[in-house]
Coordinates of C-alpha atoms in Angstrom, one line a residue:
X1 CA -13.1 5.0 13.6
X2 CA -13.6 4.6 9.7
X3 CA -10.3 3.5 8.1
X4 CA -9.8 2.9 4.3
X5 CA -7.0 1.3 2.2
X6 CA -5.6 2.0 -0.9
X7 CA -3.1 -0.6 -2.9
X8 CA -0.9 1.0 -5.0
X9 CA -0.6 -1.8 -7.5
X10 CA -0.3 0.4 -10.9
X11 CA 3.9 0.3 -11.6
X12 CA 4.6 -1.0 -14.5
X13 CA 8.1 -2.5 -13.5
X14 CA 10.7 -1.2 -15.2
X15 CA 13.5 -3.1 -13.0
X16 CA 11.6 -6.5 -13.3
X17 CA 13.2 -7.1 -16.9
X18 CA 9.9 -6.9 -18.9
X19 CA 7.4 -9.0 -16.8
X20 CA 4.7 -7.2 -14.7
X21 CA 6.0 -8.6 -10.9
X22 CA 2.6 -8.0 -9.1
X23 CA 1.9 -11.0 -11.5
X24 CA 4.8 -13.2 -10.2
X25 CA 4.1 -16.2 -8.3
X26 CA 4.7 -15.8 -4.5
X27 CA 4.1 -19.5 -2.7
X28 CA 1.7 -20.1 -6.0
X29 CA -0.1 -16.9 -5.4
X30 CA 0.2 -13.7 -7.8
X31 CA 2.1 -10.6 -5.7
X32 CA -0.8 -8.4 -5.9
X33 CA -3.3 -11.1 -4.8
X34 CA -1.0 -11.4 -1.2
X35 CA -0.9 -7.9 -0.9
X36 CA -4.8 -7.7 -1.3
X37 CA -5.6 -10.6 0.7
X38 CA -3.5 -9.0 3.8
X39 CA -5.5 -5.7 3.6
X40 CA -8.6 -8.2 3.4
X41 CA -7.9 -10.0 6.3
X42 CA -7.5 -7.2 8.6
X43 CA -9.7 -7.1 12.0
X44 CA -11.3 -4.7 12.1
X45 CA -12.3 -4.5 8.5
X46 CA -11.0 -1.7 6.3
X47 CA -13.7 -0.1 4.1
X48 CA -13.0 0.6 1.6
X49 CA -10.1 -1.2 0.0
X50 CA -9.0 1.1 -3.4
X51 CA -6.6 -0.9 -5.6
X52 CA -5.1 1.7 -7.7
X53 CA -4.4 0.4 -11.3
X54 CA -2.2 1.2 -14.3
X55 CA -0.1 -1.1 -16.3
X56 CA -1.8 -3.9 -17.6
X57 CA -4.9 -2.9 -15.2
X58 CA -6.9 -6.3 -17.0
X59 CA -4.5 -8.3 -16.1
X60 CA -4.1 -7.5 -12.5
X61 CA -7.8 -7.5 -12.0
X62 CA -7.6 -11.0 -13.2
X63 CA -5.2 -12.3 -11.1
X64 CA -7.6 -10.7 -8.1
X65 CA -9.9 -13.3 -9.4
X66 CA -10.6 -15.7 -6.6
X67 CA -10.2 -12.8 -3.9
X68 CA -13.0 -10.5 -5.7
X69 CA -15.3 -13.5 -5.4
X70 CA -15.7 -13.5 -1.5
X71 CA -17.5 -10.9 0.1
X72 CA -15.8 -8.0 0.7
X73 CA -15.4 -4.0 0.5
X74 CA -12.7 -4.1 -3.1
X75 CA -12.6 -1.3 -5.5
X76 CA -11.1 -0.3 -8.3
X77 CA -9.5 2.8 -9.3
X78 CA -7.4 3.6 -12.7
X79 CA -4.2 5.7 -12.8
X80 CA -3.8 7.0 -16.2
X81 CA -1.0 8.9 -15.4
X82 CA 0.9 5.4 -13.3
X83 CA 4.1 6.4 -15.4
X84 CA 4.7 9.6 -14.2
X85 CA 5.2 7.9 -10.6
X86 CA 4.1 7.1 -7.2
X87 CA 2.5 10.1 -6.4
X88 CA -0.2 10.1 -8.8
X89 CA -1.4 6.3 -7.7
X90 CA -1.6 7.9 -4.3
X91 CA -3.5 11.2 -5.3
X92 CA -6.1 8.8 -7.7
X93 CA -6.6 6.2 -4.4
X94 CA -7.5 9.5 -2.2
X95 CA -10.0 11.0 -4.5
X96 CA -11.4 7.6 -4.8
X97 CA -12.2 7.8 -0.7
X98 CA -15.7 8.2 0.6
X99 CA -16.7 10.9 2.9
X100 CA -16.2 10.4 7.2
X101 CA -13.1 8.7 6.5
X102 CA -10.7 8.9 9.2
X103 CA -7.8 7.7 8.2
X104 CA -6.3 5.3 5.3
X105 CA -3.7 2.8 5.2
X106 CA -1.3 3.3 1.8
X107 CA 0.3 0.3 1.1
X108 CA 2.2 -1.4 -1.8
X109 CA 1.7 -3.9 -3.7
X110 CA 5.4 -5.2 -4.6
X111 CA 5.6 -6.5 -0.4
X112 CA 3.9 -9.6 -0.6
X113 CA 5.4 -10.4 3.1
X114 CA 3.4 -7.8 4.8
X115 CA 0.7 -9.3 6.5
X116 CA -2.6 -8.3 8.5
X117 CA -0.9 -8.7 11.8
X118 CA 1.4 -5.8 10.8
X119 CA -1.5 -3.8 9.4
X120 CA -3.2 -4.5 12.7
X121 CA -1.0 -3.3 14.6
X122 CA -0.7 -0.1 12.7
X123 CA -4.3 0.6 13.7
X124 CA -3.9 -0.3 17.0
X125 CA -1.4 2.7 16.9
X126 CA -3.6 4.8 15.2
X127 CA -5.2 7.8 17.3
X128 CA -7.2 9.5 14.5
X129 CA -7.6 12.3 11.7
X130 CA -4.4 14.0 13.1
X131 CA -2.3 10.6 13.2
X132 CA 0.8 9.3 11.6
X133 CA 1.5 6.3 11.9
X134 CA 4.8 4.3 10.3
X135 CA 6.4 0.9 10.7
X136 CA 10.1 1.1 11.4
X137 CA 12.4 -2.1 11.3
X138 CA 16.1 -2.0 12.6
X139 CA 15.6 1.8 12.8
X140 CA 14.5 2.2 9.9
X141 CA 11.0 3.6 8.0
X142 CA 8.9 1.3 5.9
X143 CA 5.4 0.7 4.8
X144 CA 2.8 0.7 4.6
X145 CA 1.7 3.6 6.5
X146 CA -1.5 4.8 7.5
X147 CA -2.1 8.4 7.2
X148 CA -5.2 10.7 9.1
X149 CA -7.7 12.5 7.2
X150 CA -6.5 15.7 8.5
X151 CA -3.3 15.1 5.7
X152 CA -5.0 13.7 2.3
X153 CA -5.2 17.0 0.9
X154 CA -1.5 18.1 1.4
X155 CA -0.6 14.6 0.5
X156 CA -1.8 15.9 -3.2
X157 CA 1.4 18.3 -3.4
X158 CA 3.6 15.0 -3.6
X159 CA 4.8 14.8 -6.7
X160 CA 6.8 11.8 -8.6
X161 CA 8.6 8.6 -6.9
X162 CA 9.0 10.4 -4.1
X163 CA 5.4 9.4 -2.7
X164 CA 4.6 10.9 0.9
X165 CA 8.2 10.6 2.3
X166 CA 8.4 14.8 2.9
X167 CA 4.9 14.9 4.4
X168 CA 6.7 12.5 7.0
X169 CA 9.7 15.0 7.6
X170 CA 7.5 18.1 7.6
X171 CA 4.7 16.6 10.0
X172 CA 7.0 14.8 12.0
X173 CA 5.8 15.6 15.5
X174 CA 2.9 13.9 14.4
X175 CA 4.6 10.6 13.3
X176 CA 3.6 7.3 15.6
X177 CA 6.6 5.0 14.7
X178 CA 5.5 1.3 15.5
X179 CA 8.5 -1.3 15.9
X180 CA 8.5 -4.6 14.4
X181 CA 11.0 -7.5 14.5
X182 CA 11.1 -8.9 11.3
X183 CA 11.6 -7.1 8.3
X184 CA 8.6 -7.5 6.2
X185 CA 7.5 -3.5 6.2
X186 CA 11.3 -3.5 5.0
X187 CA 11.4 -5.9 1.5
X188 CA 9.9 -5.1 -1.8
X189 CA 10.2 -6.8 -4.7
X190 CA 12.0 -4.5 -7.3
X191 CA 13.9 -7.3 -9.6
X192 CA 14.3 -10.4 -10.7
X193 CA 17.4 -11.0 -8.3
X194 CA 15.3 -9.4 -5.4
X195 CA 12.7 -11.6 -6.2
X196 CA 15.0 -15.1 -6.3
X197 CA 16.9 -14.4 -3.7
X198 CA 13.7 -13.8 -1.4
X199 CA 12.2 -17.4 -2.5
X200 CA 15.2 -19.1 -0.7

């Protein structure tokens, strides 16, 4: 099977008091650059990876620097619209797929403790176009998540923040929930506080 990514990594951080957080400093590496070196490291492969841009796009395809110098399958994609939400980083990512993709994993870009082993495992649980399938944590629904084919084109009637959350309630006999025991697919990085209290 052919699965893609797609980064959402186009916010422009509203809640982070001025600073653009996919720029922050994680263990001395920018946010954005973890997030993108997880979906990098993934066995096997996904192709392609879509990093959806917005807010100070330059500046996050800067701090990309040293990971767009290996080899590898990164693209970029530019959300005009990245103010308006969520949903419109998703909808630019999916028209930015190829053809014969099977499935695509949507992940963010503020949850720099998400690694490939949790991405892997996802795609272990993956069972093609007409899959679903969702990290859950202490009983509860995180990301990312990596959708089938089969639902990109209803996934462009999201709208908003509110991203593909009703696509999970509507199609839910579809859903593949896959249980980890850390909470990683859990924590974003929305503030400053968030942000501190998460380097202790």
């Amino acid at each position: 099977m052919k699965i893609a990514a797609i980064l959402l990594a186009a916010g422009s951080s509203r809640r982070f008091g001025g600073e653009n957080k996919l720029l922050a400093n994680i263990e001395g590496v920018p946010m954005v650059a973890r997030s993108a070196d997880a979906l990098l490291r993934v066995t096997p492969s996904l192709r392609p990876i879509t990093v959806v841009t917005g807010y100070q796009q330059d500046s996050v395809r800067d701090s990309l620097g040293e990971i767009l110098g290996r080899e590898n399958h990164m693209t970029f994609a530019y959300n005009p619209d990245y103010a308006s939400g969520i949903a419109s980083s998703v909808h630019t990512g999916l028209r930015a797929l190829p053809d014969g993709v099977d499935g695509a994993v949507i992940a963010l870009a503020d949850m720099p403790w998400v690694k490939s082993s949790h991405i892997e495992k996802l795609v272990e649980a993956f069972e093609g176009r007409e899959s679903i399938c969702v990290p859950v944590a202490g009983g509860r629904r995180g990301n990312p998540t990596l959708w089938g084919a089969s639902y990109f084109k209803r996934m462009f009637s999201c709208k908003d923040d509110v991203g593909a959350r009703d696509l999970l309630l509507e199609f839910t006999d579809c859903v593949r929930e896959v249980v980890f025991d850390d909470t990683a697919t859990l924590t974003d990085v929305d503030t400053p506080d968030a942000w501190k209290s998460d380097k202790t």
